[in-house]
Amino acid sequence: MSKNSPGNFFEDFRIGEVIRHATPRTVTVGDVALYTGLFGARFAVQSSDAFAEAIGYPRSPVDDLLVFHIIFGKTVPDVSLNAVANLGYAGCYFRTPVYPGDTLSAQSEVIGLKENSSRKTGIVYVRTTGYNQDLKPVLEYVRWVMVNKRDEAAPAPGDHVPRLPTVLDPKVLGEACPPIDVVDYDLALAGSKAKFGDYDVGEKIDHVVGYTVEEAEHMIATRLYQNTARIHFNQFTEGNGRFGRRLIYGGHVISLARAISFNGLANAFHVAAINGGRHVAPLFAGGTIFAWSEVLAKSELPGRTDVGALRLRTIATRDRPCDDFPAKTGDEYDPSVLLDLDYWVLMPR
Amino acid sequence: MSKNSPGNFFEDFRIGEVIRHATPRTVTVGDVALYTGLFGARFAVQSSDAFAEAIGYPRSPVDDLLVFHIIFGKTVPDVSLNAVANLGYAGCYFRTPVYPGDTLSAQSEVIGLKENSSRKTGIVYVRTTGYNQDLKPVLEYVRWVMVNKRDEAAPAPGDHVPRLPTVLDPKVLGEACPPIDVVDYDLALAGSKAKFGDYDVGEKIDHVVGYTVEEAEHMIATRLYQNTARIHFNQFTEGNGRFGRRLIYGGHVISLARAISFNGLANAFHVAAINGGRHVAPLFAGGTIFAWSEVLAKSELPGRTDVGALRLRTIATRDRPCDDFPAKTGDEYDPSVLLDLDYWVLMPR
Amino acid sequence: MSKNSPGNFFEDFRIGEVIRHATPRTVTVGDVALYTGLFGARFAVQSSDAFAEAIGYPRSPVDDLLVFHIIFGKTVPDVSLNAVANLGYAGCYFRTPVYPGDTLSAQSEVIGLKENSSRKTGIVYVRTTGYNQDLKPVLEYVRWVMVNKRDEAAPAPGDHVPRLPTVLDPKVLGEACPPIDVVDYDLALAGSKAKFGDYDVGEKIDHVVGYTVEEAEHMIATRLYQNTARIHFNQFTEGNGRFGRRLIYGGHVISLARAISFNGLANAFHVAAINGGRHVAPLFAGGTIFAWSEVLAKSELPGRTDVGALRLRTIATRDRPCDDFPAKTGDEYDPSVLLDLDYWVLMPR
């Protein structure tokens, strides 16, 4: 019986297979503090129990992206230890708030498989669900990754590409947000007067701030999520690898962009869903991250008058301020672009 | 409606103006642990609930300087985002102990304004008060900063330099210290036999220890306080700036000096007040901090026999041990000096 | 009265002397989170309150090695501030589980002293016991260190080398492990199907993963334990010292090896005892740690059918993968070897 795990290769997956992931994880105020130290986000709902209680939460919920990273981390040993590339996300939405003391676990269903023409790799699609200790789903998303085959000659384990939503329906966006008492939502304490009604579709916002990333920071963050992807931690091996350096977990860029976006989106207190995202280029330590956002759409939530949803596109760049909103020219991204993220946030109305 | 905040410029301030700062912050045992990891202080009252309870606290209070940094951090987006230099502190004293679970918020009153003769900058004086969730003041201090003008031609918004105390009156020093049961204050566990009565005015103490600072450490600390001052985080911009490097938050040096001072001041369990402080020179990553202290004065506290106050001057240096107590020659500081801090600590009698 | 402590020199110790160490320390979920961020261990019992409760713990216990490091750290100012080398450990075993909220303190008895022939140094043997707030022993171990003399001419304070166990008796191994409900021990959540019965004496396991260590990481960890050994923190002094660099605390390598060993030993949920260990070579920042283990022995625990003990030898290396199990050739260690650790772990049967 082999004791150490080499991870799954493409031919090990089967459509319909359900994988229960190790390790369940109790999220605590300790995790929240370290996440604050690493990213410095200032959203009042996640920072202050008193603020959260005033508007209708039982206490401060755990940052949505910290929940995402913890759930994502659990899937790595089973899904992407032998991945060549993380290709995309879809249909990600938050379903129950997570509070300190909750225990998170995850399972994934294989919903698609497609061998590449080289026969050396294939694409695996999984739908992952995160649960709390009461087995209530807290988060759900699809991701697809290109995974190596162990043996080029092995037959493809299936051939099915699932249909995926390009954008989440506003009717699911409020699931992880309790009714908000808008009257007691203190805009001065929250850091901005701009509410849902003050944003226009097409509006672009430069988030101004730049954050330089150190090796110790991204490794501490990624270990906090118990994400074991080797490429982030091992300079000995990566020094001789594709980039010559440790590659920073893509989710680190998402969290940095979210923290930076406070300057312009201070009342976007809840990331309700991620429609899709692309890691356009890798990030390495020493790079300085900037970000800007565009309002792609606005939506009311069925049956709710307390909060509304903004669909945002946030672009993060490396070593390039975003006052002129760098993105694409034709099909070509500006060479500074790291991340192109499409997501829904909730704001008080 | 502009969504991102460029911060206030000199001409935006008005005497008597009151600013309520974002973001309220619940301090937790997570913040305390990370602060310990970053500075390594060993004062027993803040380290051990059992020790704190034995002498009369309900549990370990949060380190005084962590409280200071969190309150200070909140003021940055409104007061010093466009600051050229942080010029000084005065009248800083702690008024209520802070415990894990408390939520801190801050507001500042503009108490002085003075345009510089260049007309490019001016000095802003603010009195900042930190509050807990019951709106009890936990901390109060004045600071003054040199702030850029947006427009050189703008008229000065006022001209008033407030009178500030040079030293806090001993009668306010006990406000954040409950009655201490001196009999149950265990000197062996606290790490030193030296109590209030064992220190002499004029006595100098070399704290011996040296701590080297890394980029990741000071950035994690400063983000933990949700301090957004750009100069600490952005190598891309600062690489072309005045120093060519990220400047370390001055409060980081204060916290390092305090942690180092345990070796010689182990029973100085509470920083009761900061009379004033000067950041003599900037610190950059890679520097090693040393410190020494002089007892400037001793004072009983009116009506209390449990604790006494030492007025200390602590000097922190970079890359220079302090066994010969480097400070000033005439008006000139030794080139190694980073910090010259004048403050009151409490000790058991 | 000298205020700062120069630490004890060899001639300051006396056989039978008992030293109560400063600083008592309440361990919290904040410490646990930071420890997770620094090492990334994924053992389910320590990660999930729900998992721990299901098998019989009242909640997740604190990682055994975090407890060890905190107790060890307390002894440094009294025992090893003037140490030349940390020579060995023996008879280390865990006696009571530690939970967040517990307060740890430590005391040591000097059980052996032996001057070296140079008369410049001597070896000090101490038996250290860690206690919780109820004064129950949580941990006990012997260590011996080579300590400088203050004065070469001083007479030796004693001459006695204690007899030490080379391996802990299985009958003490279960003291810090409550009765485990094996039926509810969920192997999928724990991350491996391999239980006690699946391991064979002589079996070797490559743990595959490699972790690169940064200066900020080891200093944050070592300060978290309030370990003040100067050699870990002071580049100014160490830059001119024996290695020209800060030396990483040996316990950092032990914790990294333990975290890495999850890949192959996922159900080894409790380090019950450390028989002995040797820090074969020093580690410096930038090195990448790999590890492998050999099963030296297996033992049932008297009167218990829930768990069994594996005696492991874990070797950690620097910048060298362990797929061919590097160790010794004759008496010579492979030059990559950093750590050779002999310990007992418990596993469900």
PDB file of N, CA and C in Angstrom, chain A residues 10 13 72 76 79-89 116 120-126 143-149 229 231-232 242-243 247 249-250 277-282:
ATOM      1  N   PHE A  10      -4.760  12.538 -15.414  1.00  0.00           N
ATOM      2  CA  PHE A  10      -5.981  12.688 -16.208  1.00  0.00           C
ATOM      3  C   PHE A  10      -6.765  11.392 -16.330  1.00  0.00           C
ATOM      4  N   PHE A  13      -9.512  10.119 -13.574  1.00  0.00           N
ATOM      5  CA  PHE A  13     -10.828  10.721 -13.323  1.00  0.00           C
ATOM      6  C   PHE A  13     -11.923  10.012 -14.126  1.00  0.00           C
ATOM      7  N   PHE A  72     -11.011  25.956  -2.019  1.00  0.00           N
ATOM      8  CA  PHE A  72     -10.166  25.665  -3.184  1.00  0.00           C
ATOM      9  C   PHE A  72      -8.956  24.840  -2.769  1.00  0.00           C
ATOM     10  N   VAL A  76      -6.961  20.785  -4.128  1.00  0.00           N
ATOM     11  CA  VAL A  76      -5.689  20.690  -4.854  1.00  0.00           C
ATOM     12  C   VAL A  76      -5.086  19.290  -4.830  1.00  0.00           C
ATOM     13  N   VAL A  79      -7.340  17.173  -7.189  1.00  0.00           N
ATOM     14  CA  VAL A  79      -7.701  17.628  -8.535  1.00  0.00           C
ATOM     15  C   VAL A  79      -6.505  18.159  -9.318  1.00  0.00           C
ATOM     16  N   SER A  80      -5.667  18.960  -8.678  1.00  0.00           N
ATOM     17  CA  SER A  80      -4.714  19.714  -9.493  1.00  0.00           C
ATOM     18  C   SER A  80      -3.260  19.560  -9.088  1.00  0.00           C
ATOM     19  N   LEU A  81      -2.937  18.473  -8.381  1.00  0.00           N
ATOM     20  CA  LEU A  81      -1.529  18.307  -8.007  1.00  0.00           C
ATOM     21  C   LEU A  81      -0.672  18.110  -9.257  1.00  0.00           C
ATOM     22  N   ASN A  82      -1.243  17.517 -10.273  1.00  0.00           N
ATOM     23  CA  ASN A  82      -0.512  17.290 -11.513  1.00  0.00           C
ATOM     24  C   ASN A  82      -1.008  18.193 -12.646  1.00  0.00           C
ATOM     25  N   ALA A  83      -1.540  19.347 -12.247  1.00  0.00           N
ATOM     26  CA  ALA A  83      -2.077  20.264 -13.253  1.00  0.00           C
ATOM     27  C   ALA A  83      -0.959  21.030 -13.940  1.00  0.00           C
ATOM     28  N   VAL A  84      -1.147  21.264 -15.217  1.00  0.00           N
ATOM     29  CA  VAL A  84      -0.242  22.111 -15.981  1.00  0.00           C
ATOM     30  C   VAL A  84      -0.702  23.559 -15.873  1.00  0.00           C
ATOM     31  N   ALA A  85      -2.017  23.746 -15.835  1.00  0.00           N
ATOM     32  CA  ALA A  85      -2.555  25.107 -15.803  1.00  0.00           C
ATOM     33  C   ALA A  85      -3.966  25.073 -15.250  1.00  0.00           C
ATOM     34  N   ASN A  86      -4.285  26.118 -14.510  1.00  0.00           N
ATOM     35  CA  ASN A  86      -5.619  26.328 -13.996  1.00  0.00           C
ATOM     36  C   ASN A  86      -6.338  27.170 -15.049  1.00  0.00           C
ATOM     37  N   LEU A  87      -7.319  26.607 -15.748  1.00  0.00           N
ATOM     38  CA  LEU A  87      -7.828  27.286 -16.936  1.00  0.00           C
ATOM     39  C   LEU A  87      -8.965  28.255 -16.675  1.00  0.00           C
ATOM     40  N   GLY A  88      -9.835  27.958 -15.745  1.00  0.00           N
ATOM     41  CA  GLY A  88     -10.936  28.896 -15.543  1.00  0.00           C
ATOM     42  C   GLY A  88     -11.855  28.508 -14.411  1.00  0.00           C
ATOM     43  N   TYR A  89     -12.721  29.461 -14.050  1.00  0.00           N
ATOM     44  CA  TYR A  89     -13.779  29.275 -13.057  1.00  0.00           C
ATOM     45  C   TYR A  89     -15.100  29.649 -13.702  1.00  0.00           C
ATOM     46  N   ASN A 116      -6.625  16.304 -24.565  1.00  0.00           N
ATOM     47  CA  ASN A 116      -6.055  17.202 -25.570  1.00  0.00           C
ATOM     48  C   ASN A 116      -5.494  16.385 -26.732  1.00  0.00           C
ATOM     49  N   LYS A 120      -1.061  14.027 -24.246  1.00  0.00           N
ATOM     50  CA  LYS A 120      -0.228  14.109 -23.048  1.00  0.00           C
ATOM     51  C   LYS A 120      -0.984  14.690 -21.858  1.00  0.00           C
ATOM     52  N   THR A 121      -2.035  15.403 -22.152  1.00  0.00           N
ATOM     53  CA  THR A 121      -2.792  16.093 -21.099  1.00  0.00           C
ATOM     54  C   THR A 121      -4.282  16.024 -21.429  1.00  0.00           C
ATOM     55  N   GLY A 122      -5.075  16.395 -20.443  1.00  0.00           N
ATOM     56  CA  GLY A 122      -6.510  16.494 -20.681  1.00  0.00           C
ATOM     57  C   GLY A 122      -7.086  17.553 -19.764  1.00  0.00           C
ATOM     58  N   ILE A 123      -8.307  17.956 -20.089  1.00  0.00           N
ATOM     59  CA  ILE A 123      -8.952  18.971 -19.262  1.00  0.00           C
ATOM     60  C   ILE A 123      -9.987  18.301 -18.370  1.00  0.00           C
ATOM     61  N   VAL A 124      -9.907  18.613 -17.068  1.00  0.00           N
ATOM     62  CA  VAL A 124     -10.835  18.063 -16.083  1.00  0.00           C
ATOM     63  C   VAL A 124     -11.723  19.195 -15.577  1.00  0.00           C
ATOM     64  N   TYR A 125     -13.043  18.982 -15.634  1.00  0.00           N
ATOM     65  CA  TYR A 125     -14.007  19.948 -15.096  1.00  0.00           C
ATOM     66  C   TYR A 125     -14.590  19.384 -13.808  1.00  0.00           C
ATOM     67  N   VAL A 126     -14.485  20.159 -12.730  1.00  0.00           N
ATOM     68  CA  VAL A 126     -15.095  19.705 -11.476  1.00  0.00           C
ATOM     69  C   VAL A 126     -16.039  20.780 -10.936  1.00  0.00           C
ATOM     70  N   ARG A 143     -14.544  24.576 -11.737  1.00  0.00           N
ATOM     71  CA  ARG A 143     -13.278  25.020 -12.327  1.00  0.00           C
ATOM     72  C   ARG A 143     -12.785  23.947 -13.269  1.00  0.00           C
ATOM     73  N   TRP A 144     -11.955  24.362 -14.213  1.00  0.00           N
ATOM     74  CA  TRP A 144     -11.379  23.381 -15.120  1.00  0.00           C
ATOM     75  C   TRP A 144      -9.876  23.602 -15.217  1.00  0.00           C
ATOM     76  N   VAL A 145      -9.184  22.480 -15.213  1.00  0.00           N
ATOM     77  CA  VAL A 145      -7.727  22.505 -15.169  1.00  0.00           C
ATOM     78  C   VAL A 145      -7.178  21.537 -16.211  1.00  0.00           C
ATOM     79  N   MET A 146      -6.011  21.871 -16.742  1.00  0.00           N
ATOM     80  CA  MET A 146      -5.332  20.957 -17.642  1.00  0.00           C
ATOM     81  C   MET A 146      -4.419  20.080 -16.802  1.00  0.00           C
ATOM     82  N   VAL A 147      -4.635  18.755 -16.877  1.00  0.00           N
ATOM     83  CA  VAL A 147      -3.934  17.810 -16.009  1.00  0.00           C
ATOM     84  C   VAL A 147      -3.087  16.870 -16.868  1.00  0.00           C
ATOM     85  N   ASN A 148      -1.885  16.584 -16.402  1.00  0.00           N
ATOM     86  CA  ASN A 148      -1.017  15.632 -17.097  1.00  0.00           C
ATOM     87  C   ASN A 148      -1.595  14.223 -17.076  1.00  0.00           C
ATOM     88  N   LYS A 149      -1.288  13.477 -18.118  1.00  0.00           N
ATOM     89  CA  LYS A 149      -1.520  12.031 -18.062  1.00  0.00           C
ATOM     90  C   LYS A 149      -0.287  11.354 -17.468  1.00  0.00           C
ATOM     91  N   ALA A 229      -0.210  23.052  -3.535  1.00  0.00           N
ATOM     92  CA  ALA A 229       0.354  23.045  -4.896  1.00  0.00           C
ATOM     93  C   ALA A 229       1.845  23.369  -4.825  1.00  0.00           C
ATOM     94  N   ILE A 231       4.212  24.226  -6.773  1.00  0.00           N
ATOM     95  CA  ILE A 231       4.846  25.309  -7.523  1.00  0.00           C
ATOM     96  C   ILE A 231       4.958  26.605  -6.721  1.00  0.00           C
ATOM     97  N   HIS A 232       4.160  26.725  -5.649  1.00  0.00           N
ATOM     98  CA  HIS A 232       4.187  27.968  -4.872  1.00  0.00           C
ATOM     99  C   HIS A 232       5.276  27.994  -3.794  1.00  0.00           C
ATOM    100  N   ARG A 242       9.811  26.037 -15.309  1.00  0.00           N
ATOM    101  CA  ARG A 242       9.365  26.862 -16.425  1.00  0.00           C
ATOM    102  C   ARG A 242       9.697  28.337 -16.224  1.00  0.00           C
ATOM    103  N   PHE A 243       9.542  28.840 -14.986  1.00  0.00           N
ATOM    104  CA  PHE A 243       9.700  30.272 -14.730  1.00  0.00           C
ATOM    105  C   PHE A 243      10.996  30.605 -13.990  1.00  0.00           C
ATOM    106  N   LEU A 247       5.903  30.318  -8.381  1.00  0.00           N
ATOM    107  CA  LEU A 247       4.732  30.983  -8.954  1.00  0.00           C
ATOM    108  C   LEU A 247       3.763  31.298  -7.817  1.00  0.00           C
ATOM    109  N   TYR A 249       0.241  31.780  -6.074  1.00  0.00           N
ATOM    110  CA  TYR A 249      -1.142  31.289  -6.215  1.00  0.00           C
ATOM    111  C   TYR A 249      -2.020  32.386  -6.829  1.00  0.00           C
ATOM    112  N   GLY A 250      -2.757  32.043  -7.877  1.00  0.00           N
ATOM    113  CA  GLY A 250      -3.592  33.037  -8.551  1.00  0.00           C
ATOM    114  C   GLY A 250      -4.595  33.708  -7.630  1.00  0.00           C
ATOM    115  N   GLY A 277     -13.141  34.085 -14.377  1.00  0.00           N
ATOM    116  CA  GLY A 277     -11.916  34.820 -14.157  1.00  0.00           C
ATOM    117  C   GLY A 277     -10.810  34.221 -14.980  1.00  0.00           C
ATOM    118  N   ARG A 278      -9.890  35.069 -15.357  1.00  0.00           N
ATOM    119  CA  ARG A 278      -8.754  34.578 -16.119  1.00  0.00           C
ATOM    120  C   ARG A 278      -7.464  35.103 -15.503  1.00  0.00           C
ATOM    121  N   HIS A 279      -6.560  34.170 -15.198  1.00  0.00           N
ATOM    122  CA  HIS A 279      -5.221  34.565 -14.771  1.00  0.00           C
ATOM    123  C   HIS A 279      -4.405  34.769 -16.036  1.00  0.00           C
ATOM    124  N   VAL A 280      -4.326  36.018 -16.483  1.00  0.00           N
ATOM    125  CA  VAL A 280      -3.747  36.335 -17.784  1.00  0.00           C
ATOM    126  C   VAL A 280      -2.244  36.089 -17.797  1.00  0.00           C
ATOM    127  N   ALA A 281      -1.586  36.389 -16.680  1.00  0.00           N
ATOM    128  CA  ALA A 281      -0.131  36.195 -16.586  1.00  0.00           C
ATOM    129  C   ALA A 281       0.199  35.812 -15.156  1.00  0.00           C
ATOM    130  N   PRO A 282       1.329  35.133 -14.981  1.00  0.00           N
ATOM    131  CA  PRO A 282       1.719  34.738 -13.620  1.00  0.00           C
ATOM    132  C   PRO A 282       2.307  35.911 -12.843  1.00  0.00           C
TER     133      PRO A 282
END
